[in-house]
Structure formats: C-alpha cells, structure tokens
C-alpha cells in the first residue's frame, strides 16, 4: 500500500507545476473561462484534499483505488461514446449551432463537477484532466474545445495542489522521482498548450476522443495491444470523418460564394 500511495503522490506532486506551465499558454491565448474556474474551485479544492483522508478512512487503499479506477475507466469509455454521439449530431446540425466561447456558466452543475472530480483526484490521482474535462463538456456542450482544455488546466492547479498537500501530510511522497519527471513534462506541456490553443475545435475533439479511449482502456486494465488498437481505430475514424467533412464543405462554400454576387446584383 505504501508503494502504491507513493506513486500516487509522486504524480500529484508533479502536476501542479506541470499544469501551471501549460495553463500560462492558454491564458495568453485567451482560452480560459475564468467564470467556470471560479465555480469549480470552491468544491474541487476541499474535495481533493479530503479525498486523501477519505481513502485512508475506507480501509484497504490499494483495493479501493483499483475499484475507483474501474469506475473512472468505465465512465471515460461512456464519455467516449457520448463524444462520438455528439460529434455525429454536430455534423447534422446547422452551422448557426456551432461551438461558442461565450456560453453561460451553469453554477450548480459546475459545483457538482468540482466536488466529484476533486474526491476522485484525491483518492486515485486520476481524473483531473480526463474525467473533469468530460463532465465540463457535458455541462457546457457548446463550449469551444480549446476553451474546455484551457479552463480544465487552470482549475487543476489548485485542485491537484490540494490533493498533493494531503498526501504529503500523510507521508506518501517521492519528490526525487517527481523532479526527474518534471524535466521532460514541462517542455511537453508547453508545446501541447501552444498546439492545442491553435488547433481547430473539431480536430481537438477527435484528439480528446483518442486520449480518453487510451485512458479508459488503461484504467480498465486492458492489454497494451487493445489500447493501441483502440486509439488507432479512433484516430483513423477521426481522419476519415475530417476528410469527408472537407469534401462536403468545399461545394457548399463554392455555392455560397456564387450566390453572393447574384444577390448583390439583384438588390442593386
């Protein structure tokens, strides 16, 4: 149990600085919804801190962590199905119902997301990115994908720091290993924040589908072959859909461009 919790804390200790590095890029790009962050933190921070002690109070930490990971893994796979369904529905909607950076915040739902996500992060060290971003997407379905990512990264800084503090207080820390991981993690998240803040919403959502598929299958203890095939399958599906959408969009754009001069001449 001590070894397992040490790994948990190593990951928790790593993440605050890693997330803060990435979130700085999103803040500069203007893709952080601070109103959503303000409604997440009042429940996420204390829940993440309390989740550490809840894990200890519930008895066998290793078994409990694994059961929670199975639940999270199942939730992530259901989220993948939900995202695929939403992507399919979005392709059937009118262009006026597109993503929006200014959708109104839903306070009650956002507070509940912080509570559930914080407890899970404090108990298992997972969910600060994958699970919470899915719940945010379900609560704010029209929010732009890069705003989802930026907002999630910013709220994760204090939430994961609270969970890390809890684990440090109970003595489950391997700071040397965390420092070693930071050497590669910081450049990686800097690059990722720059890329994702500039990528189109559709491509970013397909990237999330691939990552959530891999995370969900990993938590469900799927074999490496299954994880790789699942991710490749989702990536291939996303590529096919994107190419098809581009072929459909070109004639439509050409038709709109041809119709515009005609309407101008008829008006004159």
mmCIF file of C-alpha atoms in Angstrom, residues 34-258:
data_model
loop_
_atom_site.group_PDB
_atom_site.id
_atom_site.type_symbol
_atom_site.label_atom_id
_atom_site.label_comp_id
_atom_site.label_asym_id
_atom_site.label_seq_id
_atom_site.Cartn_x
_atom_site.Cartn_y
_atom_site.Cartn_z
ATOM 1 C CA UNK A 34 -12.421 32.194 -15.519
ATOM 2 C CA UNK A 35 -16.112 32.262 -14.585
ATOM 3 C CA UNK A 36 -16.232 28.454 -14.850
ATOM 4 C CA UNK A 37 -12.975 28.153 -12.883
ATOM 5 C CA UNK A 38 -14.445 30.277 -10.069
ATOM 6 C CA UNK A 39 -17.439 27.934 -9.770
ATOM 7 C CA UNK A 40 -15.288 24.790 -9.853
ATOM 8 C CA UNK A 41 -12.748 25.642 -7.172
ATOM 9 C CA UNK A 42 -14.994 26.121 -4.086
ATOM 10 C CA UNK A 43 -15.836 22.405 -4.164
ATOM 11 C CA UNK A 44 -12.878 20.922 -6.081
ATOM 12 C CA UNK A 45 -10.109 22.111 -3.753
ATOM 13 C CA UNK A 46 -11.554 20.915 -0.409
ATOM 14 C CA UNK A 47 -12.845 17.712 -2.038
ATOM 15 C CA UNK A 48 -9.387 16.869 -3.413
ATOM 16 C CA UNK A 49 -7.790 17.473 -0.014
ATOM 17 C CA UNK A 50 -10.474 15.486 1.790
ATOM 18 C CA UNK A 51 -10.307 12.639 -0.734
ATOM 19 C CA UNK A 52 -6.832 11.757 0.567
ATOM 20 C CA UNK A 53 -8.128 11.188 4.080
ATOM 21 C CA UNK A 54 -11.308 9.524 2.832
ATOM 22 C CA UNK A 55 -9.105 6.962 1.101
ATOM 23 C CA UNK A 56 -7.324 6.240 4.374
ATOM 24 C CA UNK A 57 -10.571 6.066 6.320
ATOM 25 C CA UNK A 58 -12.126 3.499 3.975
ATOM 26 C CA UNK A 59 -9.562 0.827 4.779
ATOM 27 C CA UNK A 60 -7.614 -1.104 2.152
ATOM 28 C CA UNK A 61 -6.284 1.693 -0.030
ATOM 29 C CA UNK A 62 -4.920 -0.465 -2.861
ATOM 30 C CA UNK A 63 -8.150 -2.380 -3.435
ATOM 31 C CA UNK A 64 -10.252 0.734 -3.101
ATOM 32 C CA UNK A 65 -8.098 2.684 -5.543
ATOM 33 C CA UNK A 66 -8.418 -0.088 -8.091
ATOM 34 C CA UNK A 67 -12.199 -0.222 -7.756
ATOM 35 C CA UNK A 68 -12.435 3.533 -8.173
ATOM 36 C CA UNK A 69 -10.193 3.324 -11.236
ATOM 37 C CA UNK A 70 -12.519 0.720 -12.747
ATOM 38 C CA UNK A 71 -15.419 3.117 -12.187
ATOM 39 C CA UNK A 72 -13.478 6.013 -13.711
ATOM 40 C CA UNK A 73 -12.391 3.843 -16.645
ATOM 41 C CA UNK A 74 -15.980 2.841 -17.335
ATOM 42 C CA UNK A 75 -17.049 6.489 -17.070
ATOM 43 C CA UNK A 76 -14.368 7.516 -19.550
ATOM 44 C CA UNK A 77 -15.437 4.885 -22.068
ATOM 45 C CA UNK A 78 -19.045 6.034 -21.706
ATOM 46 C CA UNK A 79 -17.777 9.571 -22.235
ATOM 47 C CA UNK A 80 -16.111 8.452 -25.467
ATOM 48 C CA UNK A 81 -19.436 7.073 -26.656
ATOM 49 C CA UNK A 82 -21.071 10.357 -25.671
ATOM 50 C CA UNK A 83 -18.460 12.405 -27.522
ATOM 51 C CA UNK A 84 -18.821 10.291 -30.648
ATOM 52 C CA UNK A 85 -22.589 10.714 -30.483
ATOM 53 C CA UNK A 86 -22.222 14.442 -30.072
ATOM 54 C CA UNK A 87 -19.782 14.685 -32.992
ATOM 55 C CA UNK A 88 -22.275 12.801 -35.145
ATOM 56 C CA UNK A 89 -25.120 15.085 -34.061
ATOM 57 C CA UNK A 90 -22.991 18.192 -34.641
ATOM 58 C CA UNK A 91 -22.482 17.167 -38.261
ATOM 59 C CA UNK A 92 -26.257 17.112 -38.708
ATOM 60 C CA UNK A 93 -26.873 20.491 -37.111
ATOM 61 C CA UNK A 94 -26.998 23.832 -38.839
ATOM 62 C CA UNK A 95 -23.846 25.909 -38.947
ATOM 63 C CA UNK A 96 -25.507 28.513 -36.688
ATOM 64 C CA UNK A 97 -25.420 25.989 -33.836
ATOM 65 C CA UNK A 98 -21.632 25.883 -33.787
ATOM 66 C CA UNK A 99 -19.239 25.986 -30.841
ATOM 67 C CA UNK A 100 -19.261 29.155 -28.777
ATOM 68 C CA UNK A 101 -16.607 30.623 -26.487
ATOM 69 C CA UNK A 102 -19.207 32.586 -24.504
ATOM 70 C CA UNK A 103 -21.776 30.009 -23.430
ATOM 71 C CA UNK A 104 -23.192 30.860 -19.966
ATOM 72 C CA UNK A 105 -21.811 29.001 -16.956
ATOM 73 C CA UNK A 106 -24.077 26.531 -15.135
ATOM 74 C CA UNK A 107 -23.241 27.123 -11.449
ATOM 75 C CA UNK A 108 -24.902 24.119 -9.776
ATOM 76 C CA UNK A 109 -23.630 21.608 -12.320
ATOM 77 C CA UNK A 110 -20.138 23.136 -12.184
ATOM 78 C CA UNK A 111 -20.023 22.964 -8.377
ATOM 79 C CA UNK A 112 -21.018 19.285 -8.521
ATOM 80 C CA UNK A 113 -18.322 18.610 -11.120
ATOM 81 C CA UNK A 114 -15.737 20.127 -8.779
ATOM 82 C CA UNK A 115 -16.979 18.013 -5.866
ATOM 83 C CA UNK A 116 -16.988 14.685 -7.733
ATOM 84 C CA UNK A 117 -13.773 15.361 -9.610
ATOM 85 C CA UNK A 118 -11.952 16.562 -6.505
ATOM 86 C CA UNK A 119 -12.811 13.455 -4.483
ATOM 87 C CA UNK A 120 -11.687 11.159 -7.309
ATOM 88 C CA UNK A 121 -8.421 13.041 -7.802
ATOM 89 C CA UNK A 122 -7.671 12.971 -4.071
ATOM 90 C CA UNK A 123 -8.326 9.235 -3.861
ATOM 91 C CA UNK A 124 -6.775 7.970 -7.091
ATOM 92 C CA UNK A 125 -4.675 10.799 -8.641
ATOM 93 C CA UNK A 126 -6.605 10.374 -11.907
ATOM 94 C CA UNK A 127 -9.384 12.431 -13.399
ATOM 95 C CA UNK A 128 -8.001 15.971 -13.094
ATOM 96 C CA UNK A 129 -7.754 16.162 -16.877
ATOM 97 C CA UNK A 130 -9.668 13.325 -18.473
ATOM 98 C CA UNK A 131 -12.742 12.986 -16.273
ATOM 99 C CA UNK A 132 -13.321 16.635 -15.382
ATOM 100 C CA UNK A 133 -12.990 17.841 -18.960
ATOM 101 C CA UNK A 134 -15.649 15.334 -19.989
ATOM 102 C CA UNK A 135 -18.004 16.494 -17.246
ATOM 103 C CA UNK A 136 -17.395 20.115 -18.232
ATOM 104 C CA UNK A 137 -18.196 19.248 -21.823
ATOM 105 C CA UNK A 138 -21.451 17.569 -20.820
ATOM 106 C CA UNK A 139 -22.456 20.548 -18.632
ATOM 107 C CA UNK A 140 -21.463 23.106 -21.298
ATOM 108 C CA UNK A 141 -21.908 21.203 -24.584
ATOM 109 C CA UNK A 142 -21.448 24.221 -26.875
ATOM 110 C CA UNK A 143 -18.217 25.455 -25.264
ATOM 111 C CA UNK A 144 -15.279 25.509 -27.680
ATOM 112 C CA UNK A 145 -12.847 22.613 -27.328
ATOM 113 C CA UNK A 146 -9.747 24.750 -26.739
ATOM 114 C CA UNK A 147 -11.635 26.668 -24.022
ATOM 115 C CA UNK A 148 -12.511 23.351 -22.377
ATOM 116 C CA UNK A 149 -8.855 22.348 -22.307
ATOM 117 C CA UNK A 150 -7.592 25.732 -21.096
ATOM 118 C CA UNK A 151 -10.230 26.010 -18.368
ATOM 119 C CA UNK A 152 -9.585 22.467 -17.167
ATOM 120 C CA UNK A 153 -5.842 23.024 -16.916
ATOM 121 C CA UNK A 154 -6.214 26.227 -14.904
ATOM 122 C CA UNK A 155 -8.656 24.758 -12.382
ATOM 123 C CA UNK A 156 -6.412 21.712 -11.986
ATOM 124 C CA UNK A 157 -3.582 23.762 -10.466
ATOM 125 C CA UNK A 158 -5.147 24.461 -7.036
ATOM 126 C CA UNK A 159 -7.162 21.237 -7.030
ATOM 127 C CA UNK A 160 -4.183 18.949 -7.625
ATOM 128 C CA UNK A 161 -2.028 21.051 -5.280
ATOM 129 C CA UNK A 162 -4.590 20.438 -2.522
ATOM 130 C CA UNK A 163 -4.511 16.684 -3.164
ATOM 131 C CA UNK A 164 -0.699 16.709 -3.226
ATOM 132 C CA UNK A 165 -0.622 18.579 0.089
ATOM 133 C CA UNK A 166 -2.880 15.973 1.653
ATOM 134 C CA UNK A 167 -0.632 13.130 0.520
ATOM 135 C CA UNK A 168 2.470 14.997 1.668
ATOM 136 C CA UNK A 169 0.935 15.388 5.112
ATOM 137 C CA UNK A 170 0.443 11.631 5.400
ATOM 138 C CA UNK A 171 3.994 10.946 4.187
ATOM 139 C CA UNK A 172 3.395 9.440 0.751
ATOM 140 C CA UNK A 173 5.919 11.458 -1.269
ATOM 141 C CA UNK A 174 8.731 10.655 -3.683
ATOM 142 C CA UNK A 175 9.881 14.156 -4.577
ATOM 143 C CA UNK A 176 13.071 12.976 -6.275
ATOM 144 C CA UNK A 177 11.113 10.931 -8.801
ATOM 145 C CA UNK A 178 8.714 13.837 -9.319
ATOM 146 C CA UNK A 179 11.605 16.208 -10.030
ATOM 147 C CA UNK A 180 13.013 13.778 -12.590
ATOM 148 C CA UNK A 181 9.685 13.575 -14.408
ATOM 149 C CA UNK A 182 9.396 17.368 -14.493
ATOM 150 C CA UNK A 183 12.452 17.572 -16.744
ATOM 151 C CA UNK A 184 10.505 16.038 -19.599
ATOM 152 C CA UNK A 185 6.999 17.097 -18.577
ATOM 153 C CA UNK A 186 7.467 20.874 -18.621
ATOM 154 C CA UNK A 187 8.684 21.156 -22.255
ATOM 155 C CA UNK A 188 5.973 18.697 -23.303
ATOM 156 C CA UNK A 189 3.093 20.656 -21.799
ATOM 157 C CA UNK A 190 4.452 23.942 -23.147
ATOM 158 C CA UNK A 191 4.414 22.502 -26.648
ATOM 159 C CA UNK A 192 0.993 20.937 -26.110
ATOM 160 C CA UNK A 193 -0.570 24.177 -24.846
ATOM 161 C CA UNK A 194 0.691 26.092 -27.885
ATOM 162 C CA UNK A 195 -0.565 23.466 -30.325
ATOM 163 C CA UNK A 196 -3.985 22.897 -28.757
ATOM 164 C CA UNK A 197 -4.736 26.620 -28.450
ATOM 165 C CA UNK A 198 -4.300 26.946 -32.229
ATOM 166 C CA UNK A 199 -5.881 23.715 -33.444
ATOM 167 C CA UNK A 200 -9.415 23.715 -34.855
ATOM 168 C CA UNK A 201 -12.158 22.613 -32.464
ATOM 169 C CA UNK A 202 -13.105 19.530 -34.464
ATOM 170 C CA UNK A 203 -9.545 18.203 -34.598
ATOM 171 C CA UNK A 204 -9.069 18.850 -30.885
ATOM 172 C CA UNK A 205 -12.248 16.945 -30.018
ATOM 173 C CA UNK A 206 -11.056 13.938 -32.002
ATOM 174 C CA UNK A 207 -7.715 14.153 -30.189
ATOM 175 C CA UNK A 208 -9.642 14.081 -26.898
ATOM 176 C CA UNK A 209 -11.566 11.018 -28.097
ATOM 177 C CA UNK A 210 -8.287 9.208 -28.777
ATOM 178 C CA UNK A 211 -6.751 10.203 -25.433
ATOM 179 C CA UNK A 212 -9.877 9.310 -23.446
ATOM 180 C CA UNK A 213 -10.059 5.948 -25.192
ATOM 181 C CA UNK A 214 -6.484 5.174 -24.176
ATOM 182 C CA UNK A 215 -7.016 6.417 -20.612
ATOM 183 C CA UNK A 216 -10.261 4.487 -20.160
ATOM 184 C CA UNK A 217 -8.878 1.225 -21.501
ATOM 185 C CA UNK A 218 -5.745 1.608 -19.378
ATOM 186 C CA UNK A 219 -7.777 2.062 -16.186
ATOM 187 C CA UNK A 220 -9.815 -0.989 -17.096
ATOM 188 C CA UNK A 221 -6.518 -2.934 -17.289
ATOM 189 C CA UNK A 222 -6.810 -3.695 -20.996
ATOM 190 C CA UNK A 223 -3.750 -5.156 -22.681
ATOM 191 C CA UNK A 224 -1.294 -2.897 -24.488
ATOM 192 C CA UNK A 225 -2.420 -4.321 -27.825
ATOM 193 C CA UNK A 226 -6.054 -3.474 -27.136
ATOM 194 C CA UNK A 227 -5.137 0.052 -26.019
ATOM 195 C CA UNK A 228 -3.029 0.710 -29.123
ATOM 196 C CA UNK A 229 -5.649 -0.731 -31.484
ATOM 197 C CA UNK A 230 -8.416 1.245 -29.783
ATOM 198 C CA UNK A 231 -6.514 4.520 -30.086
ATOM 199 C CA UNK A 232 -5.509 3.840 -33.681
ATOM 200 C CA UNK A 233 -9.094 2.965 -34.546
ATOM 201 C CA UNK A 234 -10.408 6.232 -33.120
ATOM 202 C CA UNK A 235 -7.653 8.211 -34.858
ATOM 203 C CA UNK A 236 -8.467 6.530 -38.174
ATOM 204 C CA UNK A 237 -12.178 7.209 -37.721
ATOM 205 C CA UNK A 238 -11.453 10.847 -36.956
ATOM 206 C CA UNK A 239 -9.269 11.169 -40.045
ATOM 207 C CA UNK A 240 -11.907 9.643 -42.301
ATOM 208 C CA UNK A 241 -14.661 11.876 -40.909
ATOM 209 C CA UNK A 242 -12.488 15.002 -41.197
ATOM 210 C CA UNK A 243 -11.581 14.279 -44.833
ATOM 211 C CA UNK A 244 -15.224 13.615 -45.680
ATOM 212 C CA UNK A 245 -16.336 16.820 -43.987
ATOM 213 C CA UNK A 246 -13.807 18.828 -46.001
ATOM 214 C CA UNK A 247 -15.072 17.326 -49.258
ATOM 215 C CA UNK A 248 -18.651 18.192 -48.303
ATOM 216 C CA UNK A 249 -17.734 21.724 -47.197
ATOM 217 C CA UNK A 250 -15.966 22.700 -50.428
ATOM 218 C CA UNK A 251 -19.003 22.516 -52.772
ATOM 219 C CA UNK A 252 -21.148 24.206 -50.133
ATOM 220 C CA UNK A 253 -18.666 27.090 -49.776
ATOM 221 C CA UNK A 254 -18.432 27.424 -53.564
ATOM 222 C CA UNK A 255 -22.219 27.580 -53.843
ATOM 223 C CA UNK A 256 -22.443 30.292 -51.180
ATOM 224 C CA UNK A 257 -19.710 32.316 -52.909
ATOM 225 C CA UNK A 258 -21.563 32.068 -56.237
#
